[in-house]
């Protein structure tokens, strides 16, 4: 455990941004105080200290932002050609490249991901922006045959749907917001983003930077606030056309209900409890670190984390021994510590929730093999939990069924591949999953058999916007990535033209 921060220098730009007394919502190209004048505090999870104050937005603040977004949608922005929108996205990629260090410092302090992890996420962000810039020029309808008497031409056109409400979680807002912003700018939509109350700062700063980069006022707006206030107001606003939501399944249900007001389209990326299947013929040199970091990366705060590690019974002892040895290399530390591989958990309530599973697992009869405790010493004031492993877990235990969203790995033994597929599918969720096997037919059998939105073979966690990523069952619907992503931001118009 290390907290040696002596070499860490906070950039002036990050420092002066963080020094603001209150971070106001960004609406119509400028910071606008919330009507109530109330604020929420945001805490640095590495230290437990207050980091900043953000506006506690509510219904009227959301309404102001939606009005601005609607005006922008019908305004000058609607005349931008695909080339202009593409050029804007390319410009944004350059600017994000330049400002990345500032943004990751803000993100690290706000949500606790180590700067080491965030630095490595730059390539993924650049790929995402490159992907969406190509989508701007790739929107097309069809010319269709028809059986109508006379000289009638028929075709479909694609048009931007309008105002997109984007509701974002706390586990990676800096990169995650671009799934929405990229598609909004590529399609010609506009957006009101509602970041998590626990991690809003990088989203607010990005909106300012995008505006400086040439995104017209009103096209990207950000309103901070609690989910039950600002989030619910956005989901139920009658002039918001679609909601792109990433967050828990429970909140997803509320959003579905709220959306009925104007039958909004929804893109829902929800929770997960993914199965990571390690077969007896797996290359353990790869499978052990792959399965470990498939859970522990971002301190377990990843929706597709492979938290149920299914291991073939004949290699359970060997796998477990190697896993525990590998974990000796994991360094937990302050998010600004260059030596840290894992940072804290986002907040005290989330830490309490995750830590409670230590007792739940024990009471259910699982064997606590490593971790389970809050870290003390230099890390005692932050929300740090030791990476945790339970052995001898069965799939009916709560630790195998419920999304923990923390650094807790469960080992579930299985006898044969059919049983592994059965266990993997015995879950309410269907988000990620993996199989580790050197046999192609075994791997393919598992890929075909597991009911989930994304499967990795002999690797874990790659996401490429060109390929995509999605969920099924209680993990949500509406593709993220690949050309299908854009369909969430476009509608189809059927055209009949008498010549
Ligand atoms: P959350 O559902 O508590 O909050 C997500 C967002 O929804 C926040 O901005 C919150 O303020 C807002 N919100 C809360 N209540 C609301 C309401 N009633 N109406 C409208 N908005 C509301 O989730 P979280 O705790 O921030 O994030 C963790 C969850 O997100 C986990 O379940 C995780 O699996 C999921 N997640 C999923 C993906 C994915 O791609 N599938 C990615 C990241 C996180």
Coordinates of C-alpha atoms and ligand atoms in Angstrom, one line a residue:
X1 CA 0.0 0.0 0.0
X2 CA 1.5 3.3 -1.0
X3 CA 0.6 6.9 -0.5
X4 CA 3.8 8.5 -1.7
X5 CA 2.5 11.5 -3.5
X6 CA 5.6 13.7 -3.4
X7 CA 6.1 13.6 -7.1
X8 CA 2.6 14.5 -7.9
X9 CA 1.9 17.9 -9.5
X10 CA -1.6 19.1 -10.0
X11 CA -1.9 21.1 -13.2
X12 CA -2.7 24.8 -12.8
X13 CA -5.8 24.4 -15.0
X14 CA -7.1 21.5 -12.9
X15 CA -6.3 23.4 -9.7
X16 CA -8.1 26.6 -10.7
X17 CA -11.1 24.6 -11.9
X18 CA -11.3 22.7 -8.6
X19 CA -10.9 26.0 -6.6
X20 CA -14.2 27.3 -7.8
X21 CA -16.6 28.0 -5.0
X22 CA -19.5 26.3 -6.7
X23 CA -19.6 24.3 -9.9
X24 CA -22.8 25.4 -11.7
X25 CA -24.7 23.5 -14.3
X26 CA -23.4 24.2 -17.8
X27 CA -26.4 25.4 -19.9
X28 CA -26.6 27.1 -23.2
X29 CA -22.8 27.7 -23.3
X30 CA -22.3 29.0 -19.8
X31 CA -22.4 28.2 -16.1
X32 CA -25.9 28.9 -14.7
X33 CA -26.6 28.7 -10.9
X34 CA -29.4 26.5 -9.9
X35 CA -32.7 28.1 -9.0
X36 CA -32.8 26.9 -5.5
X37 CA -29.3 28.1 -4.7
X38 CA -28.6 24.7 -3.0
X39 CA -25.4 22.8 -3.4
X40 CA -24.2 19.2 -2.9
X41 CA -20.7 18.4 -1.7
X42 CA -18.5 16.0 -3.7
X43 CA -15.9 14.2 -1.8
X44 CA -12.4 12.9 -2.7
X45 CA -12.8 9.2 -2.0
X46 CA -9.1 8.8 -1.5
X47 CA -9.1 11.1 1.6
X48 CA -12.8 11.5 2.6
X49 CA -12.3 15.3 2.3
X50 CA -14.7 17.7 0.5
X51 CA -13.4 18.3 -3.0
X52 CA -16.0 20.7 -4.4
X53 CA -19.5 21.9 -4.4
X54 CA -21.9 21.3 -7.2
X55 CA -25.3 22.8 -7.9
X56 CA -28.2 20.7 -6.7
X57 CA -30.3 20.9 -9.8
X58 CA -34.0 20.2 -9.9
X59 CA -37.0 20.4 -12.2
X60 CA -36.7 24.0 -13.2
X61 CA -33.0 23.7 -13.9
X62 CA -33.6 20.6 -16.1
X63 CA -36.4 22.5 -17.9
X64 CA -34.1 25.4 -18.6
X65 CA -31.5 23.1 -20.1
X66 CA -34.1 21.2 -22.2
X67 CA -35.4 24.5 -23.6
X68 CA -31.8 25.4 -24.5
X69 CA -31.2 22.0 -26.1
X70 CA -34.5 22.2 -28.1
X71 CA -33.7 25.7 -29.3
X72 CA -30.2 24.6 -30.4
X73 CA -31.7 21.5 -32.1
X74 CA -33.8 23.6 -34.4
X75 CA -31.3 26.4 -34.7
X76 CA -28.1 26.9 -36.6
X77 CA -26.8 23.5 -35.5
X78 CA -29.5 21.8 -37.6
X79 CA -27.9 23.3 -40.8
X80 CA -24.5 21.8 -40.1
X81 CA -23.5 19.3 -42.8
X82 CA -22.1 15.9 -41.9
X83 CA -18.7 17.1 -42.9
X84 CA -18.9 19.9 -40.5
X85 CA -20.0 17.6 -37.7
X86 CA -17.3 15.2 -38.6
X87 CA -14.7 18.0 -38.5
X88 CA -16.0 19.1 -35.1
X89 CA -15.5 15.6 -33.7
X90 CA -12.0 15.5 -35.1
X91 CA -11.2 18.9 -33.5
X92 CA -12.6 17.6 -30.2
X93 CA -10.3 14.6 -30.4
X94 CA -7.3 17.0 -30.7
X95 CA -8.5 19.1 -27.9
X96 CA -9.3 16.2 -25.6
X97 CA -5.8 14.9 -26.4
X98 CA -4.3 18.2 -25.3
X99 CA -6.5 18.6 -22.2
X100 CA -6.4 14.9 -21.2
X101 CA -4.0 15.3 -18.3
X102 CA -6.1 18.0 -16.7
X103 CA -9.3 16.0 -17.1
X104 CA -7.8 12.8 -15.6
X105 CA -6.6 14.7 -12.6
X106 CA -10.1 16.0 -12.0
X107 CA -11.5 12.5 -12.6
X108 CA -9.0 10.8 -10.3
X109 CA -9.8 13.2 -7.4
X110 CA -13.5 13.1 -8.0
X111 CA -14.2 9.4 -8.5
X112 CA -11.0 7.7 -7.2
X113 CA -9.8 5.8 -10.3
X114 CA -6.0 5.8 -10.2
X115 CA -4.3 8.2 -12.7
X116 CA -2.3 5.2 -13.9
X117 CA -5.6 3.5 -15.1
X118 CA -7.0 6.8 -16.5
X119 CA -3.8 7.5 -18.4
X120 CA -4.2 4.2 -20.2
X121 CA -7.8 5.0 -21.1
X122 CA -6.7 7.8 -23.5
X123 CA -6.3 5.5 -26.5
X124 CA -9.9 4.2 -25.9
X125 CA -11.3 7.7 -25.8
X126 CA -9.4 8.6 -29.0
X127 CA -10.8 5.5 -30.7
X128 CA -14.3 6.4 -29.6
X129 CA -14.0 9.9 -31.0
X130 CA -12.6 8.6 -34.3
X131 CA -15.5 6.1 -34.5
X132 CA -18.2 8.7 -34.0
X133 CA -16.5 11.1 -36.5
X134 CA -16.8 8.4 -39.1
X135 CA -20.5 7.8 -38.1
X136 CA -21.3 11.5 -38.9
X137 CA -20.7 10.7 -42.6
X138 CA -22.3 7.3 -42.5
X139 CA -25.9 8.0 -41.9
X140 CA -28.0 6.6 -44.7
X141 CA -31.5 5.4 -45.7
X142 CA -32.5 3.1 -48.4
X143 CA -34.0 3.4 -51.9
X144 CA -36.9 0.8 -51.9
X145 CA -38.9 -0.9 -54.6
X146 CA -42.7 -0.5 -54.3
X147 CA -45.9 -1.9 -55.8
X148 CA -47.8 1.3 -56.0
X149 CA -49.5 2.1 -59.4
X150 CA -48.0 5.1 -61.1
X151 CA -44.5 6.6 -61.0
X152 CA -43.8 6.6 -57.3
X153 CA -40.3 6.6 -55.8
X154 CA -39.9 5.3 -52.3
X155 CA -37.1 5.6 -49.9
X156 CA -36.2 5.9 -46.2
X157 CA -34.3 8.8 -44.6
X158 CA -32.7 8.9 -41.2
X159 CA -33.1 12.0 -39.1
X160 CA -31.8 13.0 -35.7
X161 CA -34.4 12.3 -33.0
X162 CA -34.0 15.6 -31.1
X163 CA -33.1 16.1 -27.5
X164 CA -31.3 13.3 -25.8
X165 CA -31.3 13.0 -22.0
X166 CA -28.1 11.4 -20.9
X167 CA -28.0 9.9 -17.4
X168 CA -24.5 8.8 -16.3
X169 CA -23.1 6.7 -13.4
X170 CA -20.0 7.5 -11.4
X171 CA -17.7 4.7 -12.3
X172 CA -16.1 6.3 -15.4
X173 CA -17.9 9.5 -16.4
X174 CA -15.0 11.0 -18.3
X175 CA -14.9 8.3 -21.0
X176 CA -18.5 7.1 -20.5
X177 CA -20.1 10.4 -21.4
X178 CA -18.6 10.2 -25.0
X179 CA -20.9 7.2 -25.8
X180 CA -23.6 9.9 -25.7
X181 CA -21.8 13.1 -26.7
X182 CA -20.1 11.3 -29.7
X183 CA -23.4 10.0 -31.0
X184 CA -25.2 13.3 -30.4
X185 CA -22.6 15.3 -32.4
X186 CA -22.4 12.7 -35.1
X187 CA -26.2 12.6 -35.6
X188 CA -27.1 16.3 -35.2
X189 CA -29.1 15.8 -31.9
X190 CA -28.6 17.9 -28.8
X191 CA -28.3 16.7 -25.2
X192 CA -28.8 17.4 -21.5
X193 CA -26.5 15.3 -19.4
X194 CA -27.1 14.4 -15.8
X195 CA -23.9 13.1 -14.3
X196 CA -23.8 11.2 -11.0
X197 CA -24.0 13.4 -7.9
X198 CA -20.8 11.5 -6.8
X199 CA -18.8 12.3 -9.9
X200 CA -19.9 15.3 -11.9
X201 CA -16.7 17.3 -12.2
X202 CA -15.1 15.8 -15.3
X203 CA -18.4 16.0 -17.2
X204 CA -18.8 19.7 -16.3
X205 CA -15.3 20.5 -17.3
X206 CA -15.6 18.5 -20.6
X207 CA -18.7 20.5 -21.5
X208 CA -16.8 23.8 -21.1
X209 CA -13.9 22.5 -23.2
X210 CA -16.2 21.2 -25.9
X211 CA -17.8 24.7 -26.1
X212 CA -14.4 26.3 -26.4
X213 CA -13.7 23.7 -29.2
X214 CA -16.7 25.0 -31.2
X215 CA -19.7 23.0 -30.0
X216 CA -22.5 25.5 -30.3
X217 CA -24.3 26.8 -27.2
X218 CA -27.2 24.6 -26.2
X219 CA -25.9 21.5 -28.0
X220 CA -24.2 19.9 -24.9
X221 CA -25.7 20.9 -21.6
X222 CA -24.9 19.5 -18.1
X223 CA -27.2 19.7 -15.1
X224 CA -25.9 18.3 -11.8
X225 CA -28.1 17.1 -9.0
X226 CA -29.5 14.1 -7.3
X227 CA -31.0 11.3 -9.3
X228 CA -34.4 11.5 -7.6
X229 CA -34.6 15.3 -8.5
X230 CA -32.6 16.2 -11.6
X231 CA -32.4 12.7 -13.0
X232 CA -36.1 12.0 -12.5
X233 CA -37.0 15.4 -14.0
X234 CA -34.9 14.6 -17.1
X235 CA -36.4 11.1 -17.5
X236 CA -39.9 12.4 -17.2
X237 CA -39.5 15.7 -19.2
X238 CA -42.1 15.8 -22.0
X239 CA -39.8 17.5 -24.4
X240 CA -36.9 15.0 -24.1
X241 CA -37.1 12.6 -27.0
X242 CA -34.8 9.8 -25.8
X243 CA -32.9 8.7 -22.7
X244 CA -29.5 7.1 -22.9
X245 CA -29.0 5.7 -19.4
X246 CA -26.1 3.9 -17.8
X247 CA -26.6 2.8 -14.2
X248 CA -28.2 0.3 -11.9
X249 CA -31.1 -2.0 -12.9
X250 CA -33.2 -0.5 -10.1
X251 CA -32.8 3.0 -11.5
X252 CA -33.4 1.7 -15.0
X253 CA -36.9 0.6 -13.8
X254 CA -37.7 4.1 -12.5
X255 CA -36.5 5.5 -15.8
X256 CA -38.8 3.2 -17.8
X257 CA -41.7 4.3 -15.7
X258 CA -40.8 8.0 -16.0
X259 CA -40.4 7.7 -19.8
X260 CA -44.0 6.8 -20.4
X261 CA -45.0 10.5 -20.2
X262 CA -44.1 10.9 -23.9
X263 CA -43.2 7.3 -24.8
X264 CA -39.5 8.1 -24.9
X265 CA -37.1 5.7 -26.6
X266 CA -34.6 4.3 -24.2
X267 CA -31.1 3.0 -24.4
X268 CA -30.4 1.2 -21.1
X269 CA -27.0 -0.1 -20.0
X270 CA -27.7 -1.7 -16.6
X271 CA -26.1 -3.9 -14.0
X272 CA -24.3 -7.2 -14.3
X273 CA -23.1 -10.4 -12.5
X274 CA -21.0 -11.8 -15.3
X275 CA -19.5 -15.4 -15.3
X276 CA -15.8 -15.8 -16.1
X277 CA -15.4 -19.5 -16.9
X278 CA -11.9 -21.1 -16.5
X279 CA -11.7 -24.5 -18.0
X280 CA -9.1 -27.1 -17.0
X281 CA -7.2 -26.7 -20.3
X282 CA -6.9 -22.9 -19.8
X283 CA -3.5 -21.2 -20.0
X284 CA -3.3 -20.1 -16.3
X285 CA -0.5 -17.7 -17.0
X286 CA -3.2 -15.6 -18.8
X287 CA -6.3 -16.7 -17.1
X288 CA -5.2 -15.9 -13.6
X289 CA -4.3 -12.2 -14.1
X290 CA -7.2 -11.9 -16.7
X291 CA -9.8 -13.2 -14.3
X292 CA -8.4 -11.2 -11.3
X293 CA -8.4 -7.9 -13.2
X294 CA -11.7 -8.8 -14.8
X295 CA -13.1 -8.2 -11.2
X296 CA -10.6 -5.9 -9.4
X297 CA -10.1 -3.3 -12.2
X298 CA -11.5 0.1 -11.1
X299 CA -11.9 -1.5 -7.7
X300 CA -14.7 -3.7 -9.0
X301 CA -16.8 -0.8 -10.1
X302 CA -17.3 -2.0 -13.6
X303 CA -20.6 -3.1 -14.9
X304 CA -19.3 -6.1 -16.8
X305 CA -16.9 -7.3 -14.1
X306 CA -16.6 -11.1 -14.2
X307 CA -17.4 -11.4 -10.5
X308 CA -18.5 -15.1 -10.7
X309 CA -15.3 -16.9 -11.5
X310 CA -16.3 -20.4 -12.5
X311 CA -13.3 -22.8 -12.2
X312 CA -13.2 -26.4 -13.3
X313 CA -13.0 -28.5 -10.2
X314 CA -9.8 -30.3 -11.1
X315 CA -7.8 -27.0 -11.2
X316 CA -9.6 -25.1 -8.4
X317 CA -6.7 -25.5 -5.9
X318 CA -4.1 -24.6 -8.4
X319 CA -6.1 -21.6 -9.8
X320 CA -6.8 -20.3 -6.3
X321 CA -3.2 -20.6 -5.1
X322 CA -2.0 -18.7 -8.2
X323 CA -4.7 -16.1 -7.9
X324 CA -3.8 -15.3 -4.3
X325 CA -0.2 -15.0 -5.3
X326 CA -1.0 -12.7 -8.2
X327 CA -3.0 -10.5 -5.8
X328 CA 0.2 -9.8 -3.8
X329 CA 1.3 -7.6 -6.8
X330 CA -1.9 -5.5 -6.7
X331 CA -1.2 -2.1 -5.1
X332 CA -4.1 -0.2 -3.5
X333 CA -3.5 3.5 -3.1
X334 CA -4.5 7.1 -3.4
X335 CA -5.8 7.8 -6.9
X336 CA -3.0 10.2 -7.6
X337 CA -0.4 7.7 -6.5
X338 CA 1.6 6.5 -9.6
X339 CA 2.2 3.2 -7.9
X340 CA -1.4 2.4 -7.3
X341 CA -3.2 -0.2 -9.4
X342 CA -6.5 0.2 -7.5
X343 CA -8.0 3.2 -5.9
X344 CA -10.8 3.6 -3.4
X345 CA -14.5 2.9 -3.6
X346 CA -16.6 5.9 -4.6
X347 CA -18.2 6.8 -1.3
X348 CA -18.8 5.8 2.3
X349 CA -22.3 4.4 1.6
X350 CA -21.0 2.4 -1.3
X351 CA -18.1 1.1 0.8
X352 CA -20.5 0.1 3.6
X353 CA -22.7 -1.7 1.0
X354 CA -19.7 -3.6 -0.4
X355 CA -18.2 -4.4 3.0
X356 CA -21.5 -5.8 4.1
X357 CA -21.1 -8.6 1.6
X358 CA -18.0 -9.9 3.6
X359 CA -20.4 -10.8 6.4
X360 CA -23.1 -12.0 4.0
X361 CA -20.7 -14.3 2.2
X362 CA -19.4 -15.8 5.5
X363 CA -22.8 -16.3 6.9
X364 CA -23.9 -18.1 3.7
X365 CA -21.0 -20.5 4.2
X366 CA -18.5 -19.2 1.6
X367 CA -14.8 -19.3 2.6
X368 CA -13.2 -15.9 2.9
X369 CA -9.7 -16.5 1.4
X370 CA -8.4 -13.0 1.2
X371 CA -9.4 -9.4 2.1
X372 CA -12.8 -8.4 3.3
X373 CA -11.5 -5.6 5.4
X374 CA -11.3 -1.8 5.1
X375 CA -7.8 -0.6 4.7
X376 CA -6.3 1.6 7.5
X377 CA -3.0 3.4 8.1
X378 CA -2.3 6.1 5.5
X379 CA -5.5 5.1 3.6
X380 CA -7.7 5.1 6.7
X381 CA -9.5 8.3 5.9
X382 CA -10.4 7.2 2.4
X383 CA -12.9 4.5 1.3
X384 CA -10.4 1.7 0.6
X385 CA -11.3 -2.0 0.8
X386 CA -8.8 -4.8 0.4
X387 CA -9.4 -6.9 -2.8
X388 CA -11.4 -9.8 -1.6
X389 CA -11.8 -13.5 -2.6
X390 CA -14.4 -16.0 -1.5
X391 CA -13.9 -19.7 -2.3
X392 CA -16.4 -22.5 -2.3
X393 CA -19.2 -20.3 -3.5
X394 CA -22.4 -21.8 -4.8
X395 CA -24.6 -20.0 -7.3
X396 CA -27.6 -19.6 -4.9
X397 CA -25.6 -17.5 -2.5
X398 CA -26.3 -13.7 -2.5
X399 CA -22.7 -13.0 -3.2
X400 CA -23.2 -14.9 -6.5
X401 CA -26.5 -13.4 -7.4
X402 CA -26.4 -9.7 -6.4
X403 CA -24.3 -7.1 -8.1
X404 CA -21.8 -6.0 -5.4
X405 CA -19.9 -3.4 -7.5
X406 CA -16.8 -3.6 -5.4
X407 CA -13.5 -5.6 -5.4
X408 CA -15.1 -9.0 -4.4
X409 CA -14.4 -12.1 -6.4
X410 CA -16.2 -15.4 -5.9
X411 CA -14.9 -18.8 -7.0
X412 CA -17.5 -21.3 -8.0
X413 CA -16.3 -24.8 -8.9
X414 CA -17.9 -26.7 -11.8
X415 CA -17.5 -30.3 -13.1
X416 CA -18.1 -30.0 -16.9
X417 CA -18.7 -27.3 -19.5
X418 CA -22.5 -28.0 -19.5
X419 CA -22.6 -27.3 -15.8
X420 CA -20.6 -24.1 -16.3
X421 CA -23.0 -22.9 -19.0
X422 CA -25.9 -23.7 -16.7
X423 CA -24.4 -21.8 -13.8
X424 CA -23.5 -18.8 -16.0
X425 CA -27.1 -18.6 -17.3
X426 CA -28.6 -19.0 -13.8
X427 CA -28.6 -15.2 -13.3
X428 CA -31.0 -12.3 -13.7
X429 CA -28.2 -10.5 -15.6
X430 CA -26.7 -10.9 -19.0
X431 CA -24.0 -8.3 -19.6
X432 CA -20.4 -9.7 -19.9
X433 CA -18.7 -13.0 -19.5
X434 CA -15.6 -15.0 -20.6
X435 CA -14.2 -18.4 -21.2
X436 CA -10.6 -19.4 -20.8
X437 CA -9.8 -22.6 -22.8
X438 CA -7.1 -23.6 -25.3
X439 CA -9.7 -25.8 -27.1
X440 CA -11.5 -23.9 -29.8
X441 CA -14.6 -26.1 -29.7
X442 CA -14.9 -25.8 -25.9
X443 CA -14.6 -22.0 -26.2
X444 CA -17.2 -21.8 -29.0
X445 CA -19.6 -24.0 -27.1
X446 CA -19.5 -21.7 -24.1
X447 CA -19.8 -18.6 -26.3
X448 CA -22.9 -20.0 -28.0
X449 CA -24.3 -21.4 -24.7
X450 CA -24.1 -18.3 -22.4
X451 CA -27.0 -15.9 -22.6
X452 CA -25.2 -12.6 -22.4
X453 CA -24.5 -9.5 -24.4
X454 CA -20.7 -9.7 -24.6
X455 CA -18.3 -12.6 -24.4
X456 CA -14.5 -12.6 -24.3
X457 CA -12.4 -15.7 -25.1
X458 CA -9.0 -16.0 -23.4
X459 CA -9.2 -12.3 -22.5
X460 CA -11.4 -10.0 -20.5
X461 CA -12.8 -6.5 -20.9
X462 CA -11.8 -5.3 -24.4
X463 CA -14.3 -2.8 -25.8
X464 CA -14.0 -1.4 -29.2
X465 CA -16.7 1.1 -30.4
X466 CA -16.5 -0.5 -33.9
X467 CA -17.5 -3.8 -32.5
X468 CA -19.8 -2.7 -29.7
X469 CA -21.0 -3.9 -26.4
X470 CA -24.4 -4.5 -24.9
X471 CA -26.6 -6.4 -22.5
X472 CA -29.6 -8.7 -22.4
X473 CA -32.0 -9.8 -19.6
X474 CA -31.9 -7.3 -16.6
X475 CA -28.7 -5.8 -18.0
X476 CA -30.7 -3.7 -20.4
X477 CA -31.1 -3.1 -24.1
X478 CA -30.1 -0.7 -26.9
X479 CA -26.8 -1.4 -28.5
X480 CA -23.7 0.5 -27.4
X481 CA -21.1 0.8 -30.2
X482 CA -21.0 -0.3 -33.8
X483 CA -23.4 1.2 -36.4
X484 CA -26.4 0.1 -34.3
X485 CA -25.5 2.6 -31.7
X486 CA -26.5 5.5 -34.0
X487 CA -30.0 4.0 -34.4
X488 CA -30.7 5.2 -30.8
X489 CA -30.1 8.8 -32.0
X490 CA -31.9 8.6 -35.3
X491 CA -35.4 7.8 -36.5
X492 CA -36.5 6.5 -39.9
X493 CA -38.7 8.5 -42.2
X494 CA -40.5 6.7 -45.0
X495 CA -40.8 8.8 -48.1
X496 CA -43.3 8.3 -51.0
X497 CA -42.7 10.6 -53.9
X498 CA -45.0 10.9 -56.9
X499 CA -42.8 11.7 -59.8
Ligands
LIG1 P1 -27.4 4.5 -10.2 O1 -28.4 3.8 -11.0 O2 -27.5 4.7 -8.8 O3 -27.2 6.0 -10.8 C1 -26.9 6.2 -12.2 C2 -27.4 7.6 -12.6 O4 -28.8 7.6 -12.4 C3 -26.8 8.7 -11.7 O5 -26.6 9.9 -12.4 C4 -28.0 9.0 -10.7 O6 -28.1 10.2 -10.2 C5 -29.2 8.7 -11.6 N1 -30.5 8.4 -11.0 C6 -30.6 7.8 -9.8 N2 -32.0 7.7 -9.5 C7 -32.6 8.2 -10.6 C8 -34.0 8.3 -10.9 N3 -35.0 7.9 -10.1 N4 -34.3 8.9 -12.1 C9 -33.4 9.3 -13.0 N5 -32.0 9.2 -12.7 C10 -31.7 8.6 -11.5 O7 -26.0 3.8 -10.6 P2 -24.6 4.1 -10.0 O8 -24.5 3.6 -8.6 O9 -24.2 5.5 -10.3 O10 -23.6 3.2 -10.9 C11 -23.5 1.9 -10.7 C12 -24.4 1.1 -11.5 O11 -24.3 1.4 -12.9 C13 -24.1 -0.4 -11.4 O12 -25.3 -1.1 -11.3 C14 -23.4 -0.7 -12.7 O13 -23.5 -2.1 -13.2 C15 -24.1 0.2 -13.7 N6 -23.3 0.5 -14.8 C16 -23.7 -0.2 -16.0 C17 -22.9 0.0 -17.1 C18 -23.2 -0.6 -18.4 O14 -22.7 -0.3 -19.5 N7 -24.1 -1.6 -18.4 C19 -21.7 0.8 -17.1 C20 -21.4 1.4 -15.9 C21 -22.2 1.2 -14.8

